Coordinates of C-alpha atoms in Angstrom, one line a residue:
X1 CA 83.7 142.5 223.6
X2 CA 80.8 141.1 221.6
X3 CA 79.5 144.6 220.9
X4 CA 82.9 145.7 219.7
X5 CA 83.1 142.7 217.4
X6 CA 79.7 143.4 216.0
X7 CA 80.6 147.1 215.4
X8 CA 83.7 146.1 213.5
X9 CA 81.7 143.8 211.3
X10 CA 79.2 146.5 210.7
X11 CA 81.9 148.9 209.8
X12 CA 83.4 146.4 207.4
X13 CA 80.0 145.9 205.7
X14 CA 79.6 149.7 205.5
X15 CA 82.7 149.8 203.3
X16 CA 81.7 146.7 201.3
X17 CA 78.1 147.6 200.6
X18 CA 78.7 150.6 198.3
X19 CA 81.0 148.4 196.1
X20 CA 78.4 145.7 196.0
X21 CA 75.8 148.2 195.0
X22 CA 78.0 149.6 192.2
X23 CA 78.7 146.0 190.9
X24 CA 75.0 145.2 191.0
X25 CA 73.9 148.3 189.1
X26 CA 76.7 148.5 186.5
X27 CA 77.6 144.8 186.0
X28 CA 75.0 142.3 187.1
X29 CA 71.9 144.2 186.2
X30 CA 73.1 144.9 182.6
X31 CA 73.9 141.2 182.2
X32 CA 70.4 140.3 183.2
X33 CA 68.9 143.0 181.0
X34 CA 71.1 141.9 178.1
X35 CA 69.7 138.4 178.4
X36 CA 66.2 139.9 178.3
X37 CA 67.0 141.8 175.2
X38 CA 68.2 138.6 173.5
X39 CA 64.7 137.2 173.7
X40 CA 63.3 140.2 171.6
X41 CA 63.3 141.4 168.1
X42 CA 64.1 145.1 168.7
X43 CA 64.4 148.0 166.3
X44 CA 66.6 150.3 168.2
X45 CA 65.7 153.3 166.0
X46 CA 61.9 153.0 166.2
X47 CA 61.8 151.3 169.6
X48 CA 59.5 148.5 168.3
X49 CA 59.9 145.3 170.3
X50 CA 58.5 141.8 170.0
X51 CA 59.1 138.8 172.3
X52 CA 60.5 135.8 170.4
X53 CA 61.9 133.6 173.2
X54 CA 65.1 131.8 172.2
X55 CA 64.6 132.3 168.4
X56 CA 67.6 134.7 168.3
X57 CA 69.8 131.9 169.7
X58 CA 68.4 129.4 167.1
X59 CA 69.1 131.8 164.3
X60 CA 72.5 132.6 165.7
X61 CA 73.6 128.9 165.9
X62 CA 72.4 128.4 162.3
X63 CA 74.5 131.4 161.1
X64 CA 77.7 130.3 159.4
X65 CA 79.3 133.7 160.0
X66 CA 78.8 133.2 163.8
X67 CA 80.7 130.0 163.7
X68 CA 83.5 131.4 161.5
X69 CA 83.8 134.3 163.9
X70 CA 84.0 131.9 166.8
X71 CA 86.7 130.0 165.0
X72 CA 88.6 133.2 164.5
X73 CA 88.4 133.9 168.2
X74 CA 89.7 130.4 168.9
X75 CA 92.7 131.1 166.6
X76 CA 93.3 134.3 168.6
X77 CA 93.2 132.3 171.8
X78 CA 95.5 129.5 170.6
X79 CA 98.1 131.9 169.1
X80 CA 98.0 134.2 172.1
X81 CA 98.8 131.3 174.4
X82 CA 101.7 130.3 172.1
X83 CA 103.2 133.8 171.8
X84 CA 102.0 136.0 174.6
X85 CA 102.3 133.3 177.3
X86 CA 104.9 130.7 176.5
X87 CA 106.9 132.9 174.0
X88 CA 106.9 135.8 176.5
X89 CA 107.9 133.5 179.3
X90 CA 110.9 132.2 177.3
X91 CA 111.9 135.7 176.4
X92 CA 111.6 137.0 180.0
X93 CA 113.8 134.1 181.1
X94 CA 116.4 135.1 178.5
X95 CA 116.3 138.7 179.5
X96 CA 116.6 138.0 183.2
X97 CA 119.6 135.7 182.5
X98 CA 121.5 138.7 181.1
X99 CA 124.3 139.4 183.6
X100 CA 124.4 143.2 183.5
X101 CA 121.4 144.9 185.1
X102 CA 121.7 147.9 182.8
X103 CA 121.2 145.6 179.7
X104 CA 118.2 144.0 181.5
X105 CA 116.5 147.3 182.0
X106 CA 117.2 148.4 178.4
X107 CA 115.8 145.2 177.0
X108 CA 112.7 145.4 179.1
X109 CA 112.0 148.9 177.9
X110 CA 112.6 147.9 174.2
X111 CA 110.2 145.0 174.4
X112 CA 107.6 147.0 176.4
X113 CA 107.4 149.9 173.9
X114 CA 104.8 148.3 171.5
X115 CA 102.5 147.8 174.5
X116 CA 102.5 151.5 175.1
X117 CA 101.0 152.1 171.6
X118 CA 97.2 152.1 171.5
X119 CA 95.5 149.3 169.6
X120 CA 94.0 151.8 167.1
X121 CA 97.4 153.3 166.3
X122 CA 99.0 149.9 166.1
X123 CA 96.3 148.7 163.7
X124 CA 96.7 151.7 161.4
X125 CA 100.5 151.2 161.5
X126 CA 100.2 147.6 160.4
X127 CA 97.6 148.5 157.9
X128 CA 100.3 150.3 156.0
X129 CA 102.9 147.6 156.8
X130 CA 100.6 145.1 155.0
X131 CA 99.7 147.5 152.1
X132 CA 100.5 145.4 148.9
X133 CA 102.0 148.2 146.8
X134 CA 104.0 150.4 149.2
X135 CA 103.9 148.3 152.4
X136 CA 107.1 147.5 154.3
X137 CA 106.5 143.8 154.5
X138 CA 106.2 143.2 150.7
X139 CA 109.2 145.5 150.1
X140 CA 111.3 143.5 152.6
X141 CA 110.3 140.2 150.9
X142 CA 111.3 141.7 147.5
X143 CA 114.6 142.9 148.9
X144 CA 115.7 139.5 150.1
X145 CA 114.6 137.7 147.0
X146 CA 111.3 136.3 148.1
X147 CA 109.0 138.4 145.9
X148 CA 106.9 135.4 145.1
X149 CA 105.7 135.4 148.8
X150 CA 104.5 139.1 148.5
X151 CA 100.7 139.3 148.5
X152 CA 97.8 141.5 149.6
X153 CA 97.9 140.3 153.2
X154 CA 94.7 142.0 154.3
X155 CA 92.9 141.6 151.0
X156 CA 92.5 137.9 150.7
X157 CA 90.6 135.5 152.9
X158 CA 93.5 133.0 153.5
X159 CA 95.9 135.5 155.1
X160 CA 93.8 138.4 156.4
X161 CA 92.9 136.9 159.8
X162 CA 96.5 135.7 160.6
X163 CA 97.8 139.2 159.6
X164 CA 95.5 140.8 162.1
X165 CA 96.5 138.3 164.8
X166 CA 100.2 138.9 164.1
X167 CA 99.7 142.6 164.8
X168 CA 97.9 141.8 168.0
X169 CA 100.7 139.5 169.2
X170 CA 103.3 142.2 168.4
X171 CA 101.4 144.7 170.4
X172 CA 100.8 142.6 173.5
X173 CA 104.0 140.5 173.6
X174 CA 106.2 143.0 175.5
X175 CA 103.6 143.6 178.2
X176 CA 103.4 139.8 178.9
X177 CA 107.2 139.6 178.9
X178 CA 107.4 142.3 181.5
X179 CA 104.9 140.6 183.8
X180 CA 106.8 137.3 183.5
X181 CA 110.1 139.1 184.2
X182 CA 108.6 140.4 187.5
X183 CA 107.5 136.9 188.4
X184 CA 111.0 135.5 187.7
X185 CA 112.5 138.2 189.8
X186 CA 110.5 137.0 192.8
X187 CA 112.1 133.5 192.7
X188 CA 114.7 133.3 195.4
X189 CA 118.2 133.5 194.0
X190 CA 119.3 130.6 196.4
X191 CA 117.3 128.2 194.2
X192 CA 119.3 129.1 191.1
X193 CA 122.5 129.0 193.1
X194 CA 121.7 125.5 194.4
X195 CA 120.9 124.3 190.9
X196 CA 124.1 125.7 189.5
X197 CA 126.1 123.9 192.3
X198 CA 124.4 120.7 191.3
X199 CA 125.7 121.2 187.8
X200 CA 122.3 122.0 186.3
X201 CA 122.6 123.9 183.0
X202 CA 120.5 126.9 182.0
X203 CA 118.0 124.9 180.0
X204 CA 117.3 122.5 182.8
X205 CA 117.2 125.4 185.3
X206 CA 114.4 126.9 183.1
X207 CA 112.3 123.7 183.1
X208 CA 113.1 122.6 186.7
X209 CA 113.2 126.0 188.6
X210 CA 111.7 128.8 186.6
X211 CA 108.8 127.1 184.9
X212 CA 107.3 125.5 188.0
X213 CA 107.7 128.6 190.2
X214 CA 106.0 131.0 187.7
X215 CA 103.0 128.6 187.4
X216 CA 100.6 131.0 189.0
X217 CA 101.6 133.9 186.7
X218 CA 101.4 131.5 183.8
X219 CA 97.8 130.6 184.8
X220 CA 96.9 134.2 185.2
X221 CA 98.3 135.2 181.8
X222 CA 96.5 132.3 180.1
X223 CA 93.3 133.5 181.7
X224 CA 93.9 137.1 180.6
X225 CA 95.0 136.3 177.1
X226 CA 92.2 133.8 176.4
X227 CA 89.6 136.1 177.8
X228 CA 91.0 139.0 175.8
X229 CA 91.0 136.8 172.6
X230 CA 87.3 136.5 172.9
X231 CA 86.9 140.3 173.4
X232 CA 88.8 141.4 170.4
X233 CA 87.3 144.3 168.6
X234 CA 89.5 147.4 167.9
X235 CA 92.2 145.8 165.8
X236 CA 89.8 144.0 163.5
X237 CA 87.6 147.1 163.0
X238 CA 90.6 149.3 162.3
X239 CA 92.4 146.9 159.9
X240 CA 89.6 145.0 158.0
X241 CA 86.2 145.8 159.5
X242 CA 85.5 142.1 159.3
X243 CA 86.4 141.7 155.6
X244 CA 87.1 140.4 153.1
X245 CA 83.9 138.5 152.8
X246 CA 83.5 138.3 156.6
X247 CA 86.7 136.2 156.8
X248 CA 88.0 138.3 159.7
X249 CA 84.8 138.7 161.7
X250 CA 85.2 137.9 165.4
X251 CA 82.3 137.7 167.9
X252 CA 82.8 141.3 169.0
X253 CA 82.7 142.8 165.4
X254 CA 79.8 140.5 164.4
X255 CA 77.9 141.7 167.5
X256 CA 78.5 145.3 166.4
X257 CA 77.4 144.6 162.8
X258 CA 74.2 142.9 163.9
X259 CA 73.3 145.6 166.4
X260 CA 74.3 148.8 164.8
X261 CA 74.5 148.1 161.1
X262 CA 71.8 145.5 160.5
X263 CA 69.6 147.0 163.3
X264 CA 69.1 143.5 164.8
X265 CA 69.7 144.3 168.4
X266 CA 68.1 141.0 169.7
X267 CA 70.8 139.0 167.8
X268 CA 73.5 141.3 169.0
X269 CA 72.4 140.8 172.6
X270 CA 72.4 137.0 172.0
X271 CA 76.0 137.2 170.8
X272 CA 76.8 139.2 173.9
X273 CA 75.3 136.6 176.2
X274 CA 77.2 133.8 174.4
X275 CA 80.5 135.8 174.8
X276 CA 79.8 136.3 178.5
X277 CA 79.2 132.5 179.0
X278 CA 82.4 131.6 177.1
X279 CA 84.6 134.0 179.0
X280 CA 83.1 133.2 182.4
X281 CA 83.5 129.5 181.8
X282 CA 87.2 129.9 180.8
X283 CA 87.9 132.2 183.8
X284 CA 86.3 129.8 186.3
X285 CA 88.1 126.8 184.8
X286 CA 91.5 128.5 184.9
X287 CA 90.9 129.8 188.4
X288 CA 90.0 126.4 189.6
X289 CA 93.1 124.9 188.0
X290 CA 95.5 127.5 189.4
X291 CA 94.1 127.4 192.9
X292 CA 94.7 123.6 193.0
X293 CA 98.3 124.2 192.1
X294 CA 99.5 127.1 194.2
X295 CA 103.2 127.7 194.4
X296 CA 104.8 128.0 197.8
X297 CA 108.5 128.4 198.8

């Protein structure tokens, strides 16, 4: 019996070890190497390297563009929580409250369509929507008598970042809505029936039944959206490339510019390390919170 148990454990390890090796080689080893690169000044074209310790981090934290990029990522995270988490949850509850299943399926498909568009295509689409002369947004404002609000949305520092974030929310909103719809469908119908028998209206049912029972999905979506907000790259590069005047730089684009435009690979590696620490901290904190508040029924 003991031999059989040991054989089963050995067989289990035989399946696990290849995955651990792959993780070590392609995830953990590059992380360690990246930290090593962040302690160097490194010309990636000539290959010249010089050890400078933590100097890259000191220069990074003294760089105003780094802090403005970090602030832009924070704006991404905050607005993503508002729209892609709580806004999507509210919309999913409304869709699932539609009586006819045919209409439910149709609405899910309509809201999911933007998520099927690649970020690059969506960025190019909104680039033309925001175009100041022929763009759809300014023409709509003009058509409804609000011409004074028309402006070069991507061409001025005060609006460019929020214009990029708006595109990102449009693109990811439907996907989050679909996930919340699946979570709501898993809630036993008896709970809603009991609440209705007690005279609980739809608003109170949302706050007293739906919201508590999709808490795990809410925590997961918060973790995914916040982590994604600190990994933003494509939409910014497609729409503004970090301009105007670095006002739409995020940590991902500032990493790219330092490493491959300014040939300062050590600083780029330092930004990568900071990004890893931020996302790991957020993920661990949110996992700890959601594990303490597991939903059971």
